[in-house]
Tab-separated table of C-alpha atoms and ligand atoms in Angstrom:
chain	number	residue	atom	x	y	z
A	267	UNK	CA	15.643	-6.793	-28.772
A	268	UNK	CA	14.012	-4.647	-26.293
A	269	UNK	CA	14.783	-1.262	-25.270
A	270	UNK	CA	18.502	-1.483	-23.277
A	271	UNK	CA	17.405	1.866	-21.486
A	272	UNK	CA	13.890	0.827	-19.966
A	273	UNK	CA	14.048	-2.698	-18.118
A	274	UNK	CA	11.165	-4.269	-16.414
A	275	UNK	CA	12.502	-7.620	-16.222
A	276	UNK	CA	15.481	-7.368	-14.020
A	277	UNK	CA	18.928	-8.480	-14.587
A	278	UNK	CA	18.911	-12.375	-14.061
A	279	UNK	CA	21.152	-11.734	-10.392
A	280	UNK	CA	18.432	-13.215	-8.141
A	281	UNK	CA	20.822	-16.300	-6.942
A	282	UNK	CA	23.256	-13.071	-6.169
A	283	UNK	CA	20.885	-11.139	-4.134
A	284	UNK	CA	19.209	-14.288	-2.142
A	285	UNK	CA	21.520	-13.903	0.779
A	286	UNK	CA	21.359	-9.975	1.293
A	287	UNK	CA	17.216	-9.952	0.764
A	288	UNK	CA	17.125	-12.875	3.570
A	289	UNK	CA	19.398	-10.677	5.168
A	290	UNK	CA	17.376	-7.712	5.510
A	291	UNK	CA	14.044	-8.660	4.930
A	292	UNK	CA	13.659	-12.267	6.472
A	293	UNK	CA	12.413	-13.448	9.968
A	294	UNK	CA	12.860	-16.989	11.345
A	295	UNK	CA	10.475	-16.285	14.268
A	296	UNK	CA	7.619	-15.222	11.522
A	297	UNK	CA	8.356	-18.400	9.567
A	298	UNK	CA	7.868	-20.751	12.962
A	299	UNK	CA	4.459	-18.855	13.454
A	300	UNK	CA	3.456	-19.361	9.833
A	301	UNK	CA	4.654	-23.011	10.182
A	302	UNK	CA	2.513	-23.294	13.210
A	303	UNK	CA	-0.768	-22.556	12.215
A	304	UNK	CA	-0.558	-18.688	12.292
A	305	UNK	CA	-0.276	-19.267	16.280
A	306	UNK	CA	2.224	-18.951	18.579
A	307	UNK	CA	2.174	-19.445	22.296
A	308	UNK	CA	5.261	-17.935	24.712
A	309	UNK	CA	4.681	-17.504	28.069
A	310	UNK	CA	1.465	-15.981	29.021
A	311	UNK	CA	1.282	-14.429	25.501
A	312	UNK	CA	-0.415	-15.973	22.781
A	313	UNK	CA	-0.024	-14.341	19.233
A	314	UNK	CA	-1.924	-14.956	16.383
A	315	UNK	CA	-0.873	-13.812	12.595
A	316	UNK	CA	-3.213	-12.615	10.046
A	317	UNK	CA	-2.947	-15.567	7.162
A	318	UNK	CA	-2.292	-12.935	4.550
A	319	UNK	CA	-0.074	-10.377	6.039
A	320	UNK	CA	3.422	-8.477	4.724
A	321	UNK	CA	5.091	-8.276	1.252
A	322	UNK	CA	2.242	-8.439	-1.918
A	323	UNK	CA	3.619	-10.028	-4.998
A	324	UNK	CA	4.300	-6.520	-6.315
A	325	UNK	CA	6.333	-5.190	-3.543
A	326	UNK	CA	8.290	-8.362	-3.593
A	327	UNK	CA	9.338	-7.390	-7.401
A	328	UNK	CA	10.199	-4.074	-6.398
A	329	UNK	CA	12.109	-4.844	-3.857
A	330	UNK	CA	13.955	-7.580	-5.699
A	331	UNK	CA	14.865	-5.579	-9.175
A	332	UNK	CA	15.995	-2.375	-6.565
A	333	UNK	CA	18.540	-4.533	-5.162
A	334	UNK	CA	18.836	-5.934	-8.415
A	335	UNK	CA	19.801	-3.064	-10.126
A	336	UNK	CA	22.234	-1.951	-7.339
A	337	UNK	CA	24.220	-5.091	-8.030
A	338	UNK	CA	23.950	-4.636	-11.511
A	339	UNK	CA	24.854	-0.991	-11.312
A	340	UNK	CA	27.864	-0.965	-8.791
A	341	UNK	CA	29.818	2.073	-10.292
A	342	UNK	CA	26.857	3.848	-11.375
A	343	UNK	CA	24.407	6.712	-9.635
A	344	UNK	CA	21.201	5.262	-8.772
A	345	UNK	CA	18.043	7.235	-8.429
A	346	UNK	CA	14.362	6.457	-7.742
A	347	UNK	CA	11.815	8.821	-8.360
A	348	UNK	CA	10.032	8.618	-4.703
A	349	UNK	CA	9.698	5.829	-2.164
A	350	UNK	CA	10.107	2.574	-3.485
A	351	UNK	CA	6.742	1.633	-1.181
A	352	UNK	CA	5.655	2.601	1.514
A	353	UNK	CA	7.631	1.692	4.305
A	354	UNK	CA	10.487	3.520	6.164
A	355	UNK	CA	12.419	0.432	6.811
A	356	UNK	CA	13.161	-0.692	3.108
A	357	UNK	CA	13.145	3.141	1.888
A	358	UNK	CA	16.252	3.333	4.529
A	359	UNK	CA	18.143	0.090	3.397
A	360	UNK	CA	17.936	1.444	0.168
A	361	UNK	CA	19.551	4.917	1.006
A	362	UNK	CA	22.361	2.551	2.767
A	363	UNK	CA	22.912	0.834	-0.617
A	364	UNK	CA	23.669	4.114	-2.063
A	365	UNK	CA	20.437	4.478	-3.516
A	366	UNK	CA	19.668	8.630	-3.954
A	367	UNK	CA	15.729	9.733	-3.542
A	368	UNK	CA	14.462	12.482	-6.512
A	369	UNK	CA	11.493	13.551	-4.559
A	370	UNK	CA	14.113	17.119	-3.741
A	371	UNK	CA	13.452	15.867	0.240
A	372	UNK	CA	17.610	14.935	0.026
A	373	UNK	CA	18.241	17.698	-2.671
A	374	UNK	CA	18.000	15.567	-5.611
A	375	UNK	CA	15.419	16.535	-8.529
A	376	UNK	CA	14.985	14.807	-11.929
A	377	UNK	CA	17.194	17.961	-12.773
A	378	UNK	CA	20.132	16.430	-11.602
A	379	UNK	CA	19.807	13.274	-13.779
A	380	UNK	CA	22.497	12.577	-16.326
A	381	UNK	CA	22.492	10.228	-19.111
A	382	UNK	CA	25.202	7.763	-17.131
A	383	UNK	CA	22.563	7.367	-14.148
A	384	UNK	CA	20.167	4.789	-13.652
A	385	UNK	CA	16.940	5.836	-12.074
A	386	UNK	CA	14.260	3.277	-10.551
A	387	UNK	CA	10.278	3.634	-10.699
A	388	UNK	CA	8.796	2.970	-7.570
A	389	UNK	CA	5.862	-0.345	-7.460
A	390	UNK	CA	3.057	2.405	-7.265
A	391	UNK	CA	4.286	4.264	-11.382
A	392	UNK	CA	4.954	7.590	-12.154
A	393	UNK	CA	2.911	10.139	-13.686
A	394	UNK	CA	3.463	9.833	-17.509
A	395	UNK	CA	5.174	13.545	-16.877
A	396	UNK	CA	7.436	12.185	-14.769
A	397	UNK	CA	8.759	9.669	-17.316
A	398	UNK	CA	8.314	12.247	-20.307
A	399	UNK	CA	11.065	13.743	-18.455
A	400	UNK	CA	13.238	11.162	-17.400
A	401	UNK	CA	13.281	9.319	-20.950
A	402	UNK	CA	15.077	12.495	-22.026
A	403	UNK	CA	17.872	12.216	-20.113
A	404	UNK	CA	18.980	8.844	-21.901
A	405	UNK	CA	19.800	7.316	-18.720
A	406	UNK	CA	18.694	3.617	-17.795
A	407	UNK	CA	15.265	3.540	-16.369
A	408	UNK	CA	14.253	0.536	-14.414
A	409	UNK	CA	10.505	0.161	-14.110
A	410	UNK	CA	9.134	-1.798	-10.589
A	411	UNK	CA	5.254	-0.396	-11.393
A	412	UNK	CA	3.334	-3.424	-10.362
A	413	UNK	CA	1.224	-5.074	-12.787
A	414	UNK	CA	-2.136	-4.967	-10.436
A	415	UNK	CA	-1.205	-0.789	-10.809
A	416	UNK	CA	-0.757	-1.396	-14.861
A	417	UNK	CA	-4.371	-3.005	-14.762
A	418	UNK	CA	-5.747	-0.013	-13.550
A	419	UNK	CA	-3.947	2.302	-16.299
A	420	UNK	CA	-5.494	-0.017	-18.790
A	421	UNK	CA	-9.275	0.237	-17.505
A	422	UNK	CA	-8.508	4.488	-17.159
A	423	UNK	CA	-7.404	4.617	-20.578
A	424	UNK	CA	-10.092	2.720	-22.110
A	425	UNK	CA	-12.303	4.937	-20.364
A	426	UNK	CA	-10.651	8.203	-21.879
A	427	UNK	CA	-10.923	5.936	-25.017
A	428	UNK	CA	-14.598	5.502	-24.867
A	429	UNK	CA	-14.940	9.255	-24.099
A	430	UNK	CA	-16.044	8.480	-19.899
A	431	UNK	CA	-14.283	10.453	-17.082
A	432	UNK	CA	-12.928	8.106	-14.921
A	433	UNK	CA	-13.953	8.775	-11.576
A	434	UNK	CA	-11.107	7.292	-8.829
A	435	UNK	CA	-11.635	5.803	-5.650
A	436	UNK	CA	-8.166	6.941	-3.762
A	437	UNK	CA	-6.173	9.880	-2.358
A	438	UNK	CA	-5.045	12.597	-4.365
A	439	UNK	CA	-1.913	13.049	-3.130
A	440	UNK	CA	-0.902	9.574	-3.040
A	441	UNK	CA	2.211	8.674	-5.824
A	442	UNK	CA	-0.454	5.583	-7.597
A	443	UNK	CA	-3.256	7.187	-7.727
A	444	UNK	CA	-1.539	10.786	-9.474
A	445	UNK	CA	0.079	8.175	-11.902
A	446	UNK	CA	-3.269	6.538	-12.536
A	447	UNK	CA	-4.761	10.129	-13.298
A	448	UNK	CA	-2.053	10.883	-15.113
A	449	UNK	CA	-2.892	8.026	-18.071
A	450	UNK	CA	-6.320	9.549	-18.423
A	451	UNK	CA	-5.177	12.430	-19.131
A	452	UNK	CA	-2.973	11.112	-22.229
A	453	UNK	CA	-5.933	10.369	-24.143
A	454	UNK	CA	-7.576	13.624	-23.783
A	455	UNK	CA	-9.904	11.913	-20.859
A	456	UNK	CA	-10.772	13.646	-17.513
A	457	UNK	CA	-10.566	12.638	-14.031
A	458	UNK	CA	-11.677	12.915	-10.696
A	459	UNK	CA	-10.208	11.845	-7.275
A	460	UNK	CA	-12.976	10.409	-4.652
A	461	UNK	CA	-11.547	9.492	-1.693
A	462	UNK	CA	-14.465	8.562	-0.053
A	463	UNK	CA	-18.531	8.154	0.343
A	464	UNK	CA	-18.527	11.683	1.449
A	465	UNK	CA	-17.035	12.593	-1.519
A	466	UNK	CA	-19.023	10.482	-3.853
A	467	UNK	CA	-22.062	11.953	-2.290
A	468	UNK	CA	-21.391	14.900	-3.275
A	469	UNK	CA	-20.770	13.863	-6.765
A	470	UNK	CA	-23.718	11.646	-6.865
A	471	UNK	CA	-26.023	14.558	-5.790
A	472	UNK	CA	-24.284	17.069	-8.467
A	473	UNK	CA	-25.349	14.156	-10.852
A	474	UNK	CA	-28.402	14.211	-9.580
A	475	UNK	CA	-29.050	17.534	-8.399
A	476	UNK	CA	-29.616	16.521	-4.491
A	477	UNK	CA	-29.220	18.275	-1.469
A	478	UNK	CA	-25.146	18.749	-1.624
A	479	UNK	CA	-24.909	19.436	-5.542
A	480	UNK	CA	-22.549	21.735	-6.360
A	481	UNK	CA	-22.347	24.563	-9.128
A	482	UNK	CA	-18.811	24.810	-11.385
A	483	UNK	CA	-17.023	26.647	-9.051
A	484	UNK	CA	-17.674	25.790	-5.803
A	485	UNK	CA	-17.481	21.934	-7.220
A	486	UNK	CA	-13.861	23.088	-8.758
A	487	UNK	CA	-12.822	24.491	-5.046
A	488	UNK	CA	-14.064	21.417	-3.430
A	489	UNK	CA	-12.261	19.049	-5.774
A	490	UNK	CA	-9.454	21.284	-6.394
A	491	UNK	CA	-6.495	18.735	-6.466
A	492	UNK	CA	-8.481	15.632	-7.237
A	493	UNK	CA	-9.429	16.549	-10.957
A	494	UNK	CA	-8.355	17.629	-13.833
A	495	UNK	CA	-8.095	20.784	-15.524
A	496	UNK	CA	-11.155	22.405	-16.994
A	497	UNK	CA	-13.240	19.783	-15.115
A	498	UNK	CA	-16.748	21.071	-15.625
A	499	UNK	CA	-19.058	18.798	-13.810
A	500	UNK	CA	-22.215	19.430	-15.771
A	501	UNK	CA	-20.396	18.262	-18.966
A	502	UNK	CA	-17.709	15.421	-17.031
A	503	UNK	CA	-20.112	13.458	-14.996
A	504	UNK	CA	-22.516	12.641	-17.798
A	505	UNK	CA	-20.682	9.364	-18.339
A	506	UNK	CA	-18.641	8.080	-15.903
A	507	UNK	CA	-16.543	4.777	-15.498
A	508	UNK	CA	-15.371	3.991	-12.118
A	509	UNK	CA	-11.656	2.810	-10.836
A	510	UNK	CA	-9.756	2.715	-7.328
A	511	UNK	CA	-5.917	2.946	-6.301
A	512	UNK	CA	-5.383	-0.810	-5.981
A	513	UNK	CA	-4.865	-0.340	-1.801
A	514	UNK	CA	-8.603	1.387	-0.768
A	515	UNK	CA	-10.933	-0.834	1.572
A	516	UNK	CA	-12.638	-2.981	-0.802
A	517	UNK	CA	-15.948	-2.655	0.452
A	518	UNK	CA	-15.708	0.970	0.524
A	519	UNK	CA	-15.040	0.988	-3.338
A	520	UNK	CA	-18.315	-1.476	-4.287
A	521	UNK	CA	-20.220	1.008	-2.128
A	522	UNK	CA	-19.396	4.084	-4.301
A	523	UNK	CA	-19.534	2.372	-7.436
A	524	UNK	CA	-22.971	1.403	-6.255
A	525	UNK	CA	-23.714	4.730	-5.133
A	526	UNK	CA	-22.467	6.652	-8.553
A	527	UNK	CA	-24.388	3.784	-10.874
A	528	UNK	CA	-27.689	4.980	-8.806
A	529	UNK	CA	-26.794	8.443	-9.286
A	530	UNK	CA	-26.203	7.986	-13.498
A	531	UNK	CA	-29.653	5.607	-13.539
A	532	UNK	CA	-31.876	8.188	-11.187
A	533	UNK	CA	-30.585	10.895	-13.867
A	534	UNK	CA	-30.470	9.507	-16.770
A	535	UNK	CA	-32.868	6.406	-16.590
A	536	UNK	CA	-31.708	2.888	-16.732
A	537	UNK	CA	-31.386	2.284	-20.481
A	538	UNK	CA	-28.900	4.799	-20.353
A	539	UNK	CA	-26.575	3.088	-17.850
A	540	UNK	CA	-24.884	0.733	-19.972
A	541	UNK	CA	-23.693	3.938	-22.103
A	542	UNK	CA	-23.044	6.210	-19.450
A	543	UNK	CA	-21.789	3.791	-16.584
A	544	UNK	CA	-19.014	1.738	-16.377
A	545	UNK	CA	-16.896	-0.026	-13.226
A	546	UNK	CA	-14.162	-2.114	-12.227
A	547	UNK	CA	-12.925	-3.368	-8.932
A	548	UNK	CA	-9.309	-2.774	-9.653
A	549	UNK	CA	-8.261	-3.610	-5.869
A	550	UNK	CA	-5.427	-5.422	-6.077
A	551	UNK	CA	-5.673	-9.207	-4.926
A	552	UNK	CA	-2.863	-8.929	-2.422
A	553	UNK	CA	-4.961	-5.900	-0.845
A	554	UNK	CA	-8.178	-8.047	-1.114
A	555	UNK	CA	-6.217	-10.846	0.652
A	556	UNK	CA	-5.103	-8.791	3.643
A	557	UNK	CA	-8.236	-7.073	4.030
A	558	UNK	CA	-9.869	-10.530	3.982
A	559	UNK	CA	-7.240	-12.123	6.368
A	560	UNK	CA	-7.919	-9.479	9.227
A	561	UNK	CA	-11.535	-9.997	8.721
A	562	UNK	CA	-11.006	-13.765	9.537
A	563	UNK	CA	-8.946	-13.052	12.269
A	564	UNK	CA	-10.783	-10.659	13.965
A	565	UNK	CA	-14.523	-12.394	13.551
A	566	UNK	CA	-12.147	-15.538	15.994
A	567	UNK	CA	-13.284	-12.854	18.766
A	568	UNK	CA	-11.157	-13.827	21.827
A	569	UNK	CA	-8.166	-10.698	20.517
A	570	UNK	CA	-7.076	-8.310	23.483
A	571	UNK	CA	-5.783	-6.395	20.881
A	572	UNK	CA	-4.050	-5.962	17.299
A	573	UNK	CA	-0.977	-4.990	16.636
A	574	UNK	CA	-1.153	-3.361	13.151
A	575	UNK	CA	2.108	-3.245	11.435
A	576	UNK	CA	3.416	-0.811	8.109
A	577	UNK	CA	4.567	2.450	7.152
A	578	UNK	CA	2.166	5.352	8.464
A	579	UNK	CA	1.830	6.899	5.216
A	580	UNK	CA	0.984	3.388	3.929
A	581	UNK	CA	-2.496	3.646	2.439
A	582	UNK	CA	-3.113	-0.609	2.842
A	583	UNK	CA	-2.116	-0.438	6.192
A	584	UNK	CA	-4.457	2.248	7.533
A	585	UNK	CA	-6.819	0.335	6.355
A	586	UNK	CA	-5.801	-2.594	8.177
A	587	UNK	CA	-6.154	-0.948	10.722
A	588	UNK	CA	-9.419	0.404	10.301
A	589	UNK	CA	-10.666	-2.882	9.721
A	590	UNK	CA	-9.165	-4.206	12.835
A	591	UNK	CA	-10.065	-1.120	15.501
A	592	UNK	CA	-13.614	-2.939	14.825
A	593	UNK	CA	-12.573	-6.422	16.999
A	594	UNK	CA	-10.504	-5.032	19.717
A	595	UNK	CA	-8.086	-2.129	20.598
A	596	UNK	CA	-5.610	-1.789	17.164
A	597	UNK	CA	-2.074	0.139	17.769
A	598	UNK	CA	-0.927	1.083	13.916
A	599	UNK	CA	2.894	1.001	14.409
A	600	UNK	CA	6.016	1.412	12.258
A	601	UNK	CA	8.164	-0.868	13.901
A	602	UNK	CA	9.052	-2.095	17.226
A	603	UNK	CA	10.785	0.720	18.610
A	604	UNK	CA	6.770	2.451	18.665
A	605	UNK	CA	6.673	0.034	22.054
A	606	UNK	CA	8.003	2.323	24.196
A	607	UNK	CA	7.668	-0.207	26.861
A	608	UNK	CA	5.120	-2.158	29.355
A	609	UNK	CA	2.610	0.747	29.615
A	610	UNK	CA	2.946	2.730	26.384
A	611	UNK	CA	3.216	2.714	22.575
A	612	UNK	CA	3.341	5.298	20.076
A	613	UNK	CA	0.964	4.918	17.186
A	614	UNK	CA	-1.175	6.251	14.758
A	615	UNK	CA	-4.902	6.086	15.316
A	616	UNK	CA	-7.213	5.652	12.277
A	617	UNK	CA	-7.881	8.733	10.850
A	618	UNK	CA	-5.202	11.190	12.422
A	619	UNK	CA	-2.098	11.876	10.179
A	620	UNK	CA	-0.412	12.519	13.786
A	621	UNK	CA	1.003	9.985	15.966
A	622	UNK	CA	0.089	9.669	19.925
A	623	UNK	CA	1.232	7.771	22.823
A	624	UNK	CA	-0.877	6.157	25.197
A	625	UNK	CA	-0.943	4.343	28.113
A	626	UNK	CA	-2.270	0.836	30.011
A	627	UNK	CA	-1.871	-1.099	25.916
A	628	UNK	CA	-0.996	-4.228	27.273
A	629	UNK	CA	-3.229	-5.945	29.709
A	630	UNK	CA	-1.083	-7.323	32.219
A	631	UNK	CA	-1.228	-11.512	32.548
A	632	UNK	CA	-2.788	-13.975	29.637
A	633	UNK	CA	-2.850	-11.731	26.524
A	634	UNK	CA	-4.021	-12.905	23.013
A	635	UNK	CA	-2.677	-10.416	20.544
A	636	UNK	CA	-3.445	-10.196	17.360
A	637	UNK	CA	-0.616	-9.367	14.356
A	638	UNK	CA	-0.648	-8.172	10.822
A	639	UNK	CA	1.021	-6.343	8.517
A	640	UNK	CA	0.454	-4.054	5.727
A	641	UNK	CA	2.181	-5.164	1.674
A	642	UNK	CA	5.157	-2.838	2.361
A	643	UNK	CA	5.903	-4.189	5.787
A	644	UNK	CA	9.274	-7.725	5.717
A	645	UNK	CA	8.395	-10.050	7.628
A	646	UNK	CA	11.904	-9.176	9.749
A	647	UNK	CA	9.687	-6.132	10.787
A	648	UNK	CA	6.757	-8.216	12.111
A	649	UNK	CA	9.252	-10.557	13.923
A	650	UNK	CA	10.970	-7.334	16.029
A	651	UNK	CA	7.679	-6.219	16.911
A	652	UNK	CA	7.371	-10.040	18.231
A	653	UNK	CA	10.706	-9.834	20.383
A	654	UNK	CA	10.315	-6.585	21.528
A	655	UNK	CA	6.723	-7.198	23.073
A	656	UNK	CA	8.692	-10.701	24.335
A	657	UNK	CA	11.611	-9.154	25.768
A	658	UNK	CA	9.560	-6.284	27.321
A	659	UNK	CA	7.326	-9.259	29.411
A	660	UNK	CA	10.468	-11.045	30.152
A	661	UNK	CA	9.685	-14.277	28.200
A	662	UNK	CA	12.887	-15.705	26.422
A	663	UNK	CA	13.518	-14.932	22.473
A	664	UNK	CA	14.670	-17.877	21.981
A	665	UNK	CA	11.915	-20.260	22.676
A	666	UNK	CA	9.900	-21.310	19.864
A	667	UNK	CA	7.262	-24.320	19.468
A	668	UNK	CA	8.323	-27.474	17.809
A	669	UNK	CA	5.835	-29.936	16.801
A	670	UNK	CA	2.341	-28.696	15.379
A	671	UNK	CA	0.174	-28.093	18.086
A	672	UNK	CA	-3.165	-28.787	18.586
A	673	UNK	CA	-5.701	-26.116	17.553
A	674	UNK	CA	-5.262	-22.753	19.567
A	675	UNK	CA	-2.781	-24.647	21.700
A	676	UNK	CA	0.617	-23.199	21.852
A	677	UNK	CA	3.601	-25.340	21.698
A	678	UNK	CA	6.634	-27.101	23.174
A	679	UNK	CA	9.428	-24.840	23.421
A	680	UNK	CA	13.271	-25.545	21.320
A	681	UNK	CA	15.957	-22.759	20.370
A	682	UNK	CA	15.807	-20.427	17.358
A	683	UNK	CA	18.716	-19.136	15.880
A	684	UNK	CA	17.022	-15.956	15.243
B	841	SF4	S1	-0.457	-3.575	-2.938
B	841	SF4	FE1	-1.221	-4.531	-4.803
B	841	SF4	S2	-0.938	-2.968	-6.389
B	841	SF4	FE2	0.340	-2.361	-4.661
B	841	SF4	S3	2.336	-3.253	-5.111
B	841	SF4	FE3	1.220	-4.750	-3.857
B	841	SF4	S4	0.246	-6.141	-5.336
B	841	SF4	FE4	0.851	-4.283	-6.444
């Protein structure tokens, strides 16, 4: 019999919470553009959907054993340790189901847990001080880490294992990748946070001893919140093995693995790279997926823009949106209330944590715009930002497509309910 105060599995109530999920997380016009090819014509707009956009597998479970637990739980306190994912849409239906955030933002700290409360672990883990301290309040914890996250915890620890720091591709700050550091640390292992070529350069070249190498201390200020204590990087980068919070840009990730296998061999020679070197792509598939669907997308060529979809603070989305500022003119929104109207929308460029407005987004007449969606975003998300660009051109909600039609035709129009 397992542990009754750590659950992973859920609570068998998924027939219960069917009708609440489609509810809140469903959209019929999303569905008709999936059924259609991924294309949709209405009017003089013509949209066309990434093929792998929206909820991952892992964010799915989350969400599920959240609502889950709720229904499980009715009398009970509920707690998660931080956002469940990253998106502000699902983080607020939770708050309306009486779910209570610990991150001290409402007021709430692990401090205020009590044996009779049930607290929920967010899809992206928590640092294994974190859970130290919630398994000693003897309350109910319900674990959503996703498995593709687990996979990385395994490589990190074998690497603390085999005596290698692990050196992570990802943002310090961000909840996965402070779990992920955390598990090296259990075993006595070091870390360090890369978050990108810039970053490994520097490394490489303190490997190395290029241009940008960087004595103890100055190394220690520049990596100040990306490693771990008592990181000395004469004695920690001797034998390194490489990982990456699951949602990075793929590509990105091979190229500093690439870089930092370079760096051991130029220093060490390469019979010593088996010893010293190891790496793992530990991007998750959904990520890979996305990241692969945009490409496919974009490469079609005829976009007038893309309409990038997710929480801002999302790290998969950004780098949707990265990815897709390369075809045409990319708008990283929230949700559809970021279309202020016609002539404007509020969104967050690449590479600014700030948000602007501008101007002249939507070329006026035939439009082909391009739509997807980062693994926190429901597909009832993606279907407002639909309607609201519909509504704000004056073509009719409810017209959808019927029959298949043929390629990069739109279709015959027929009533949705939705
Ligand atoms: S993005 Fe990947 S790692 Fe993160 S929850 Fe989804 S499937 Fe899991």
């Amino acid at each position: 019999m397992g542990d009754p105060l750590y659950v992973q599995k859920g609570f068998g109530l998924k027939a219960q919470i069917r009708e609440l999920l489609q509810d809140d997380y469903h959209s019929q016009i999303v569905d008709v553009l999936r059924e259609r090819g991924f294309r949709l014509r209405l009017g003089d707009i013509e949209f066309r959907l990434a093929r792998e956009f929206g909820f991952c597998y892992g964010v799915d479970r989350a969400v599920d054993l959240a609502y889950e637990t709720r229904r499980h739980f009715p009398g009970k306190t509920l707690y998660i340790t931080n956002e469940i994912i990253h998106n502000p849409y699902v983080n607020k239906r939770l708050v309306e189901l009486g779910v209570r955030f610990l991150d001290g933002e409402d007021g709430y700290t692990i401090d205020d847990v009590t044996a009779d409360d049930v607290v929920i672990l967010p899809a992206f883990g928590v640092t294994t001080t974190q859970l130290a301290a919630l398994r000693t309040k003897g309350c109910v914890l319900v674990d959503t880490t996703c498995g593709s996250v687990m996979n990385v915890w395994r490589r990190v620890k074998q690497y603390a294992r085999d005596g290698l720091t692990s050196v992570i591709h990802g943002k310090y700050a961000h909840e996965e990748t402070k779990a992920t550091a955390s598990q090296a640390l259990e075993l006595g292992g070091h870390y360090l946070v890369v978050r990108d070529k810039d970053e490994a350069q520097v490394v490489c070249d303190t490997i190395t001893g290029g241009p940008m190498a960087l004595g103890r201390e100055a190394f220690a200020a520049k990596f100040e919140r990306g490693s771990s204590p008592g990181f000395d990087p004469a004695q920690h980068l001797e034998r390194v093995g490489v990982a990456n919070q699951t949602t990075m840009l793929s590509t990105e990730s091979l190229e500093i693995a690439d870089m930092l296998g370079k760096a051991i061999t130029d220093r060490w020679g390469a019979d010593e790279l088996p010893r010293r070197f190891r790496s793992f792509d530990t991007i998750c598939s959904a990520t890979q997926d996305r990241q692969d669907a945009i490409l496919e997308l974009g490469t079609q060529g005829d976009l007038d823009l893309i309409i990038v979809i997710g929480g801002y603070n999302s790290s998969n989305t950004t780098h949707l949106a990265a990815m897709s500022g390369r075809f045409a003119p990319a708008y990283h929104i929230d949700g559809p209330d970021q279309i202020v109207s016609l002539e404007r929308i509020t969104h967050q460029p690449y590479g600014s944590k700030a948000r602007v407005t501008s101007e002249g987004w939507l070329p006026p007449g035939p439009v082909t715009i391009g739509l997807t969606a980062g693994a926190s975003t429901p597909n009832r998300t993606v279907g407002e930002v639909v309607t609201r660009i519909l509504e704000l051109r004056g073509v009719a909600c409810d017209l959808v497509p019927t029959a298949a039609p043929a390629p990069g035709k739109g279709g015959e129009p027929l009533p949705i309910v939705r």
